[in-house]
Short mmCIF file of C-alpha atoms in Angstrom, two decimals:
data_model
loop_
_atom_site.label_atom_id
_atom_site.label_comp_id
_atom_site.label_asym_id
_atom_site.label_seq_id
_atom_site.Cartn_x
_atom_site.Cartn_y
_atom_site.Cartn_z
CA UNK A 666 13.97 17.75 12.19
CA UNK A 667 13.96 19.25 15.70
CA UNK A 668 10.45 20.07 16.97
CA UNK A 669 10.27 22.42 19.98
CA UNK A 670 7.79 21.44 22.69
CA UNK A 671 5.65 24.52 22.07
CA UNK A 672 5.48 23.69 18.37
CA UNK A 673 4.31 20.16 19.14
CA UNK A 674 1.75 21.46 21.61
CA UNK A 675 0.42 23.99 19.11
CA UNK A 676 0.11 21.38 16.37
CA UNK A 677 -1.65 18.98 18.73
CA UNK A 678 -4.14 21.69 19.69
CA UNK A 679 -5.03 22.22 16.02
CA UNK A 680 -5.62 18.50 15.51
CA UNK A 681 -7.52 18.03 18.78
CA UNK A 682 -10.02 20.81 18.04
CA UNK A 683 -12.02 18.98 15.32
CA UNK A 684 -11.81 15.73 17.28
CA UNK A 685 -13.20 17.43 20.37
CA UNK A 686 -16.02 18.95 18.32
CA UNK A 687 -16.90 15.56 16.92
CA UNK A 688 -16.90 13.99 20.41
CA UNK A 689 -19.04 16.79 21.85
CA UNK A 690 -21.58 16.36 19.07
CA UNK A 691 -21.73 12.62 19.58
CA UNK A 692 -22.13 13.03 23.35
CA UNK A 693 -24.91 15.56 22.80
CA UNK A 694 -26.70 13.10 20.54
CA UNK A 695 -26.45 10.34 23.14
CA UNK A 696 -27.77 12.61 25.89
CA UNK A 697 -30.77 13.63 23.80
CA UNK A 698 -31.51 10.00 22.97
CA UNK A 699 -31.34 9.12 26.65
CA UNK A 700 -33.64 12.03 27.51
CA UNK A 701 -36.20 11.01 24.89
CA UNK A 702 -36.10 7.33 25.70
CA UNK A 703 -36.07 8.02 29.43
CA UNK A 704 -39.48 9.74 29.39
CA UNK A 705 -42.24 7.73 30.99
CA UNK A 706 -44.70 7.95 28.12
CA UNK A 707 -44.44 5.14 25.66
CA UNK A 708 -42.70 5.83 22.35
CA UNK A 709 -43.39 3.76 19.30
CA UNK A 710 -40.65 2.32 17.19
CA UNK A 711 -41.40 4.77 14.36
CA UNK A 712 -41.21 7.73 16.71
CA UNK A 713 -37.94 6.50 18.13
CA UNK A 714 -36.42 6.16 14.66
CA UNK A 715 -37.61 9.64 13.70
CA UNK A 716 -36.11 11.11 16.85
CA UNK A 717 -32.84 9.32 16.18
CA UNK A 718 -32.67 10.50 12.56
CA UNK A 719 -33.52 14.08 13.52
CA UNK A 720 -30.82 14.28 16.16
CA UNK A 721 -28.26 12.57 13.92
CA UNK A 722 -28.60 15.26 11.25
CA UNK A 723 -26.93 17.80 13.55
CA UNK A 724 -24.05 15.44 14.31
CA UNK A 725 -23.68 14.48 10.64
CA UNK A 726 -22.47 17.94 9.74
CA UNK A 727 -19.87 17.78 12.49
CA UNK A 728 -18.72 14.34 11.38
CA UNK A 729 -18.34 15.52 7.78
CA UNK A 730 -16.40 18.60 8.85
CA UNK A 731 -14.21 16.45 11.10
CA UNK A 732 -13.21 14.00 8.36
CA UNK A 733 -12.75 16.77 5.78
CA UNK A 734 -10.42 18.62 8.11
CA UNK A 735 -8.50 15.44 8.92
CA UNK A 736 -8.06 14.69 5.19
CA UNK A 737 -6.84 18.24 4.62
CA UNK A 738 -4.29 17.88 7.44
CA UNK A 739 -3.13 14.51 6.09
CA UNK A 740 -2.56 15.92 2.61
CA UNK A 741 -0.64 18.86 4.07
CA UNK A 742 1.52 16.57 6.22
CA UNK A 743 2.40 14.26 3.32
CA UNK A 744 3.60 17.17 1.20
CA UNK A 745 5.46 18.83 4.08
CA UNK A 746 7.55 15.77 4.97
CA UNK A 747 10.74 16.79 3.13
CA UNK A 748 10.28 20.55 2.71
CA UNK A 749 13.29 22.74 3.48
CA UNK A 750 12.07 26.33 2.97
CA UNK A 751 9.04 28.49 3.67
CA UNK A 752 8.38 29.36 0.01
CA UNK A 753 7.75 25.70 -0.80
CA UNK A 754 5.53 25.41 2.28
CA UNK A 755 3.23 28.25 1.23
CA UNK A 756 3.01 26.72 -2.25
CA UNK A 757 1.84 23.47 -0.67
CA UNK A 758 -0.70 25.35 1.45
CA UNK A 759 -2.01 27.25 -1.57
CA UNK A 760 -2.30 24.12 -3.72
CA UNK A 761 -4.18 22.21 -1.01
CA UNK A 762 -6.59 25.07 -0.35
CA UNK A 763 -7.21 25.21 -4.10
CA UNK A 764 -7.98 21.46 -4.20
CA UNK A 765 -10.30 21.41 -1.18
CA UNK A 766 -12.12 24.77 -1.44
CA UNK A 767 -12.05 25.52 -5.19
CA UNK A 768 -11.86 29.29 -4.54
CA UNK A 769 -11.62 31.99 -7.19
CA UNK A 770 -8.32 33.31 -5.90
CA UNK A 771 -5.64 32.58 -3.31
CA UNK A 772 -2.81 34.90 -2.36
CA UNK A 773 -0.16 34.12 0.24
CA UNK A 774 2.09 36.89 1.52
CA UNK A 775 5.35 36.51 3.44
CA UNK A 776 7.16 39.01 5.61
CA UNK A 777 10.72 39.73 4.51
CA UNK A 778 13.86 39.10 6.55
CA UNK A 779 14.00 42.82 7.33
CA UNK A 780 10.54 42.49 8.97
CA UNK A 781 9.40 45.46 6.88
CA UNK A 782 8.68 44.15 3.38
CA UNK A 783 5.49 42.15 2.70
CA UNK A 784 5.72 40.33 -0.61
CA UNK A 785 3.49 38.01 -2.61
CA UNK A 786 4.81 34.41 -2.40
CA UNK A 787 1.91 32.49 -3.97
CA UNK A 788 -0.84 33.53 -6.40
CA UNK A 789 -3.75 31.57 -7.87
CA UNK A 790 -4.86 31.66 -10.62
CA UNK A 791 -1.70 32.36 -12.57
CA UNK A 792 -3.54 34.75 -14.88
CA UNK A 793 -4.26 37.73 -12.67
CA UNK A 794 -7.89 38.86 -12.83
CA UNK A 795 -7.20 41.91 -10.69
CA UNK A 796 -4.35 43.82 -9.10
CA UNK A 797 -2.87 41.76 -6.21
CA UNK A 798 -2.15 45.01 -4.40
CA UNK A 799 -5.91 45.37 -3.76
CA UNK A 800 -5.87 42.18 -1.68
CA UNK A 801 -2.54 43.00 -0.08
CA UNK A 802 -4.07 45.52 2.31
CA UNK A 803 -6.38 42.87 3.77
CA UNK A 804 -3.47 40.45 4.13
CA UNK A 805 -1.29 43.12 5.74
CA UNK A 806 -4.01 44.03 8.25
CA UNK A 807 -4.44 40.35 9.12
CA UNK A 808 -0.66 39.99 9.51
CA UNK A 809 -0.32 43.01 11.81
CA UNK A 810 -3.27 42.07 14.02
CA UNK A 811 -2.40 38.39 14.04
CA UNK A 812 -6.09 37.57 13.68
CA UNK A 813 -8.30 36.11 10.96
CA UNK A 814 -10.51 38.46 8.95
CA UNK A 815 -13.73 37.40 7.18
CA UNK A 816 -15.53 39.79 4.81
CA UNK A 817 -18.54 38.28 3.04
CA UNK A 818 -19.19 41.30 0.78
CA UNK A 819 -15.81 42.81 -0.05
CA UNK A 820 -15.45 44.97 -3.17
CA UNK A 821 -12.53 44.41 -5.53
CA UNK A 822 -12.57 46.16 -8.92
CA UNK A 823 -16.34 46.77 -8.54
CA UNK A 824 -16.93 43.04 -8.00
CA UNK A 825 -18.18 41.39 -4.83
CA UNK A 826 -16.09 38.74 -3.14
CA UNK A 827 -16.29 36.68 0.02
CA UNK A 828 -12.77 37.02 1.48
CA UNK A 829 -11.03 35.21 4.32
CA UNK A 830 -7.56 36.23 5.55
CA UNK A 831 -5.73 33.93 7.98
CA UNK A 832 -2.41 34.84 9.62
CA UNK A 833 0.70 32.72 9.28
CA UNK A 834 1.97 32.96 12.84
CA UNK A 835 2.87 31.13 16.02
CA UNK A 836 2.53 32.43 19.56
CA UNK A 837 5.85 34.28 19.19
CA UNK A 838 6.47 34.86 15.50
CA UNK A 839 4.63 36.31 12.52
CA UNK A 840 5.45 35.11 9.01
CA UNK A 841 2.71 36.38 6.71
CA UNK A 842 -0.93 35.81 5.74
CA UNK A 843 -3.05 33.75 3.37
CA UNK A 844 -6.02 35.41 1.65
CA UNK A 845 -8.75 33.33 -0.03
CA UNK A 846 -11.66 34.70 -2.06
CA UNK A 847 -14.88 33.56 -3.76
CA UNK A 848 -16.82 35.55 -6.36
CA UNK A 849 -20.38 36.78 -6.27
CA UNK A 850 -22.89 35.16 -3.95
CA UNK A 851 -20.64 32.22 -3.05
CA UNK A 852 -19.76 32.60 0.60
CA UNK A 853 -16.91 31.06 2.54
CA UNK A 854 -18.56 28.64 4.97
CA UNK A 855 -17.49 28.02 8.59
CA UNK A 856 -16.16 24.62 7.51
CA UNK A 857 -14.03 26.22 4.78
CA UNK A 858 -12.82 28.88 7.21
CA UNK A 859 -11.75 26.16 9.63
CA UNK A 860 -9.77 24.40 6.88
CA UNK A 861 -7.89 27.54 5.85
CA UNK A 862 -7.15 28.63 9.42
CA UNK A 863 -6.05 25.14 10.50
CA UNK A 864 -3.82 24.80 7.44
CA UNK A 865 -2.29 28.22 8.13
CA UNK A 866 -1.51 27.17 11.71
CA UNK A 867 0.16 23.92 10.64
CA UNK A 868 2.23 25.66 7.96
CA UNK A 869 3.20 28.38 10.46
CA UNK A 870 4.64 25.88 12.90
CA UNK A 871 6.47 24.17 10.03
CA UNK A 872 8.00 27.52 8.99
CA UNK A 873 9.01 28.13 12.61
CA UNK A 874 10.69 24.72 12.71
CA UNK A 875 12.60 25.39 9.49
CA UNK A 876 13.83 28.75 10.77
CA UNK A 877 14.87 27.16 14.07
CA UNK A 878 16.78 24.35 12.36
CA UNK A 879 18.49 26.81 9.98
CA UNK A 880 19.49 28.92 12.98
CA UNK A 881 20.92 25.87 14.76
CA UNK A 882 22.82 24.82 11.62
CA UNK A 883 24.21 28.34 11.22
CA UNK A 884 25.36 28.43 14.84
CA UNK A 885 26.89 24.97 14.52
CA UNK A 886 28.77 26.08 11.41
CA UNK A 887 30.12 29.12 13.25
CA UNK A 888 31.22 26.93 16.15
CA UNK A 889 32.85 24.47 13.75
CA UNK A 890 34.67 27.28 11.94
CA UNK A 891 35.91 28.59 15.27
CA UNK A 892 37.07 25.14 16.36
CA UNK A 893 38.79 24.63 13.01
CA UNK A 894 40.68 27.92 13.18
CA UNK A 895 41.59 27.35 16.82
CA UNK A 896 42.76 23.79 16.27
CA UNK A 897 44.75 24.54 13.12
CA UNK A 898 46.41 27.66 14.53
CA UNK A 899 47.54 25.69 17.58
CA UNK A 900 48.94 22.84 15.45
CA UNK A 901 50.68 25.17 13.02
CA UNK A 902 52.19 27.17 15.89
CA UNK A 903 53.65 23.99 17.41
CA UNK A 904 55.06 22.88 14.07
CA UNK A 905 56.64 26.30 13.43
CA UNK A 906 58.20 26.26 16.91
CA UNK A 907 59.77 22.90 16.08
CA UNK A 908 61.04 24.31 12.78
CA UNK A 909 62.69 27.19 14.66
CA UNK A 910 64.28 24.79 17.13
CA UNK A 911 65.58 22.61 14.31
CA UNK A 912 66.99 25.59 12.41
CA UNK A 913 68.65 26.89 15.59
CA UNK A 914 70.30 23.50 16.17
CA UNK A 915 71.51 23.34 12.57
CA UNK A 916 73.01 26.86 12.85
CA UNK A 917 74.77 25.96 16.10
CA UNK A 918 76.01 22.70 14.60
CA UNK A 919 77.47 24.50 11.57
CA UNK A 920 79.18 27.10 13.78
CA UNK A 921 80.59 24.43 16.09
CA UNK A 922 81.16 21.86 13.35
CA UNK A 923 79.20 19.37 15.47
CA UNK A 924 77.94 16.52 13.28
CA UNK A 925 75.80 14.95 16.03
CA UNK A 926 74.01 18.23 16.68
CA UNK A 927 73.59 18.69 12.93
CA UNK A 928 71.94 15.28 12.66
CA UNK A 929 69.64 16.09 15.59
CA UNK A 930 68.61 19.39 13.97
CA UNK A 931 68.03 17.64 10.65
CA UNK A 932 65.85 15.05 12.38
CA UNK A 933 63.73 17.76 14.05
CA UNK A 934 63.27 19.57 10.73
CA UNK A 935 62.28 16.34 8.96
CA UNK A 936 59.71 15.46 11.63
CA UNK A 937 58.30 18.99 11.53
CA UNK A 938 58.06 18.84 7.75
CA UNK A 939 56.29 15.47 7.94
CA UNK A 940 53.81 16.84 10.50
CA UNK A 941 53.07 19.89 8.35
CA UNK A 942 52.65 17.72 5.26
CA UNK A 943 50.38 15.33 7.16
CA UNK A 944 48.26 18.22 8.45
CA UNK A 945 47.82 19.78 5.01
CA UNK A 946 47.04 16.45 3.31
CA UNK A 947 44.56 15.60 6.07
CA UNK A 948 42.78 18.92 5.61
CA UNK A 949 42.59 18.36 1.86
CA UNK A 950 41.43 14.77 2.25
CA UNK A 951 38.69 15.61 4.71
CA UNK A 952 37.34 18.70 2.95
CA UNK A 953 37.36 17.36 -0.62
CA UNK A 954 34.54 15.19 -1.86
CA UNK A 955 35.78 13.10 -4.76
CA UNK A 956 35.46 9.66 -6.21
CA UNK A 957 38.18 7.17 -5.33
CA UNK A 958 40.51 6.13 -8.16
CA UNK A 959 40.91 2.37 -7.71
CA UNK A 960 43.65 0.34 -9.32
CA UNK A 961 44.50 -3.33 -8.93
CA UNK A 962 47.05 -3.68 -6.11
CA UNK A 963 48.54 -6.15 -3.69
CA UNK A 964 47.81 -4.68 -0.26
CA UNK A 965 50.91 -6.37 1.19
CA UNK A 966 53.12 -4.41 -1.23
CA UNK A 967 51.37 -1.15 -0.34
CA UNK A 968 52.00 -1.68 3.38
CA UNK A 969 55.64 -2.67 2.85
CA UNK A 970 56.30 0.57 0.95
CA UNK A 971 54.72 2.59 3.76
CA UNK A 972 56.80 0.82 6.42
CA UNK A 973 59.97 1.60 4.47
CA UNK A 974 59.21 5.34 4.82
CA UNK A 975 58.65 4.89 8.57
CA UNK A 976 61.81 2.89 9.34
CA UNK A 977 63.81 5.88 10.64
CA UNK A 978 61.03 6.96 12.99
CA UNK A 979 60.58 3.42 14.31
CA UNK A 980 64.34 2.99 14.73
CA UNK A 981 64.73 6.33 16.51
CA UNK A 982 62.10 5.42 19.11
CA UNK A 983 63.50 1.86 19.36
CA UNK A 984 60.11 0.30 18.67
CA UNK A 985 59.74 -3.36 17.76
CA UNK A 986 57.74 -3.69 14.55
CA UNK A 987 56.17 -7.07 13.73
CA UNK A 988 54.80 -7.70 10.23
CA UNK A 989 52.29 -10.51 9.68
CA UNK A 990 51.22 -10.71 6.04
CA UNK A 991 48.50 -13.07 4.91
CA UNK A 992 49.34 -15.71 2.32
CA UNK A 993 47.48 -16.07 -0.96
CA UNK A 994 46.20 -12.50 -0.67
CA UNK A 995 44.10 -11.57 -3.73
CA UNK A 996 44.82 -8.38 -5.59
CA UNK A 997 42.12 -5.81 -4.93
CA UNK A 998 40.95 -2.57 -6.49
CA UNK A 999 41.88 0.24 -4.10
CA UNK A 1000 42.86 3.86 -4.31
CA UNK A 1001 46.54 3.43 -3.27
CA UNK A 1002 47.12 7.07 -2.30
CA UNK A 1003 44.00 7.16 -0.13
CA UNK A 1004 44.71 3.80 1.49
CA UNK A 1005 48.27 4.90 2.23
CA UNK A 1006 46.81 7.80 4.25
CA UNK A 1007 44.79 5.28 6.26
CA UNK A 1008 47.75 3.06 7.12
CA UNK A 1009 50.08 6.01 7.80
CA UNK A 1010 47.58 7.60 10.19
CA UNK A 1011 47.08 4.34 12.08
CA UNK A 1012 50.84 3.80 12.29
CA UNK A 1013 51.40 7.35 13.52
CA UNK A 1014 48.84 6.80 16.25
CA UNK A 1015 50.51 3.56 17.28
CA UNK A 1016 53.98 5.13 17.33
CA UNK A 1017 52.73 7.99 19.50
CA UNK A 1018 50.92 5.58 21.85
CA UNK A 1019 53.83 3.25 22.70
CA UNK A 1020 56.82 3.94 24.94
CA UNK A 1021 60.39 4.05 23.73
CA UNK A 1022 62.40 0.80 23.89
CA UNK A 1023 59.43 -1.30 25.10
CA UNK A 1024 56.94 -0.37 22.38
CA UNK A 1025 55.63 -3.13 20.11
CA UNK A 1026 53.58 -2.51 16.96
CA UNK A 1027 52.04 -5.27 14.88
CA UNK A 1028 50.69 -4.75 11.39
CA UNK A 1029 49.18 -7.48 9.26
CA UNK A 1030 46.77 -8.62 6.59
CA UNK A 1031 44.43 -11.54 6.03
CA UNK A 1032 42.11 -12.79 3.30
CA UNK A 1033 38.63 -13.55 4.62
CA UNK A 1034 37.36 -15.99 2.00
CA UNK A 1035 33.90 -16.46 3.55
CA UNK A 1036 33.32 -12.70 3.73
CA UNK A 1037 34.90 -11.91 0.38
CA UNK A 1038 37.07 -9.26 2.00
CA UNK A 1039 40.62 -8.45 2.97
CA UNK A 1040 41.51 -7.49 6.53
CA UNK A 1041 44.18 -5.01 7.63
CA UNK A 1042 45.06 -4.46 11.26
CA UNK A 1043 47.40 -2.28 13.28
CA UNK A 1044 47.97 -3.21 16.92
CA UNK A 1045 50.10 -1.63 19.66
CA UNK A 1046 50.92 -2.18 23.33
CA UNK A 1047 50.58 1.50 24.14
CA UNK A 1048 48.54 3.54 26.60
CA UNK A 1049 45.13 2.47 25.25
CA UNK A 1050 41.96 4.52 24.91
CA UNK A 1051 39.45 4.97 27.76
CA UNK A 1052 36.16 3.23 27.03
CA UNK A 1053 34.17 6.47 27.33
CA UNK A 1054 36.27 8.01 24.52
CA UNK A 1055 35.99 5.16 22.01
CA UNK A 1056 32.83 6.53 20.37
CA UNK A 1057 34.44 9.94 19.83
CA UNK A 1058 37.78 8.99 18.33
CA UNK A 1059 36.54 9.27 14.74
CA UNK A 1060 35.07 12.76 15.31
CA UNK A 1061 36.79 15.59 13.49
CA UNK A 1062 39.12 17.65 15.77
CA UNK A 1063 38.89 15.08 18.58
CA UNK A 1064 42.33 13.81 19.51
CA UNK A 1065 43.46 11.31 22.12
CA UNK A 1066 46.95 12.88 21.99
CA UNK A 1067 46.02 16.20 23.59
CA UNK A 1068 48.12 19.06 22.22
CA UNK A 1069 50.17 16.68 20.07
CA UNK A 1070 47.24 15.66 17.88
CA UNK A 1071 45.43 17.43 15.06
CA UNK A 1072 42.12 15.58 15.40
CA UNK A 1073 42.17 14.83 11.66
CA UNK A 1074 43.86 11.43 11.54
CA UNK A 1075 41.14 8.97 12.54
CA UNK A 1076 38.43 11.08 10.91
CA UNK A 1077 40.33 10.65 7.63
CA UNK A 1078 40.76 6.92 8.27
CA UNK A 1079 37.03 6.38 8.73
CA UNK A 1080 36.18 8.55 5.71
CA UNK A 1081 38.50 6.65 3.35
CA UNK A 1082 37.38 3.25 4.65
CA UNK A 1083 33.75 4.20 3.99
CA UNK A 1084 34.69 5.40 0.50
CA UNK A 1085 35.90 1.85 -0.16
CA UNK A 1086 32.63 0.42 1.26
CA UNK A 1087 34.64 -0.98 4.14
CA UNK A 1088 34.29 -1.08 7.92
CA UNK A 1089 36.66 -0.24 10.76
CA UNK A 1090 36.61 -1.60 14.30
CA UNK A 1091 38.60 -0.60 17.36
CA UNK A 1092 39.37 -2.62 20.45
CA UNK A 1093 41.29 -0.94 23.24
CA UNK A 1094 42.16 -1.35 26.90
CA UNK A 1095 43.82 1.33 29.00
CA UNK A 1096 47.38 0.34 29.88
CA UNK A 1097 47.44 -2.62 27.48
CA UNK A 1098 47.04 -1.22 23.98
CA UNK A 1099 44.80 -0.74 20.97
CA UNK A 1100 43.94 -2.69 17.83
CA UNK A 1101 42.34 -1.20 14.71
CA UNK A 1102 40.85 -3.68 12.24
CA UNK A 1103 39.77 -2.70 8.73
CA UNK A 1104 37.75 -4.86 6.35
CA UNK A 1105 37.58 -3.96 2.66
CA UNK A 1106 35.41 -6.02 0.27
CA UNK A 1107 37.24 -7.62 -2.64
CA UNK A 1108 35.86 -6.03 -5.81
CA UNK A 1109 36.26 -6.51 -9.51
CA UNK A 1110 37.23 -3.69 -11.83
CA UNK A 1111 33.65 -2.52 -12.19
CA UNK A 1112 33.41 -2.10 -8.43
CA UNK A 1113 31.15 -5.09 -7.73
CA UNK A 1114 31.83 -8.00 -5.41
#
């Protein structure tokens, strides 16, 4: 969780306060001992011990308060570790105050999102001995002033209570107030006041952190939505333009009875259809969380079927395709449809990366007996990927193809590989080419190695 510097500073100040008090008390004790022992008149051993015991009594109270407050903070911190909303935080605060102070009632109020409502978020005991609205006024006053309020003889329903109200606030924000009460002649001590106020401060900074993180997440989601819409609209526009060009060529070919032009138009339409299909399937693959559906397959057969669908595209660009299949490859449990997406995306990248007539693409498999895994690789002699971009290539919407890429392909590849408990590596050099290597563990039907 992100912790702003001011939040850290504020939390440190709360923790330093009892430590500083303890140190001051200890230093005071040492000074008094030095003063007593530094006097010229002789002091007997009994007198010295009495002096030491007397002075230590004052420090003892500070030491006890110090350790009590530290324990309270530790308990709060342990409970707060994985909290994601302010309601849970105030419940933790209320429960810890109940454990350490044993008060007769605790009420925690939170300010609403509209900054106008002031509602009860925590109440102890569960059986209400009096109307919570009677305590609400004290909590509201504390909230508005941003200061603690201590009333040792407050009247509620004709009964006397010792009441402490502590604000839930940071230096910039107000969130609510915690009100603690004890019946009759029981008074809230300075030590108890310090515990409640310190706990309120810690919880306040935690609430501030949660609100900050939620705000960041919300902004990031808005940015992501904007990037998604922008990226998809650009891709779809390009695909539609290609469709229009293909249709125009087909119309002209029909009018002129030109078979070559007709074939060119058909080729453009087919490529545009494939791009649209790939875009839609990539969107579905990336957005949908689902379990893979593994079946026992020979990975060599899967790749051969994919290459058959790509033969026209490879032939058109006059690319040399080299297939290197491993021998004695074991059958493995894979989701064929998902793994096809992986290989197709890697092949598409390779085809786009190489130049016509001189492009070479290698695709192969290998059984890694020692690792209990199969290996699939796709290698090209294309333009390569700059070293500074390697870490970003699997990010959604990041494309090395500029306007020609959707930014989905490699993100899908990584996602599917991880779904199969596999790993993917990339090695690339600008001007020389790129090699993607995938390792998938060989599993039995139950999904275990």
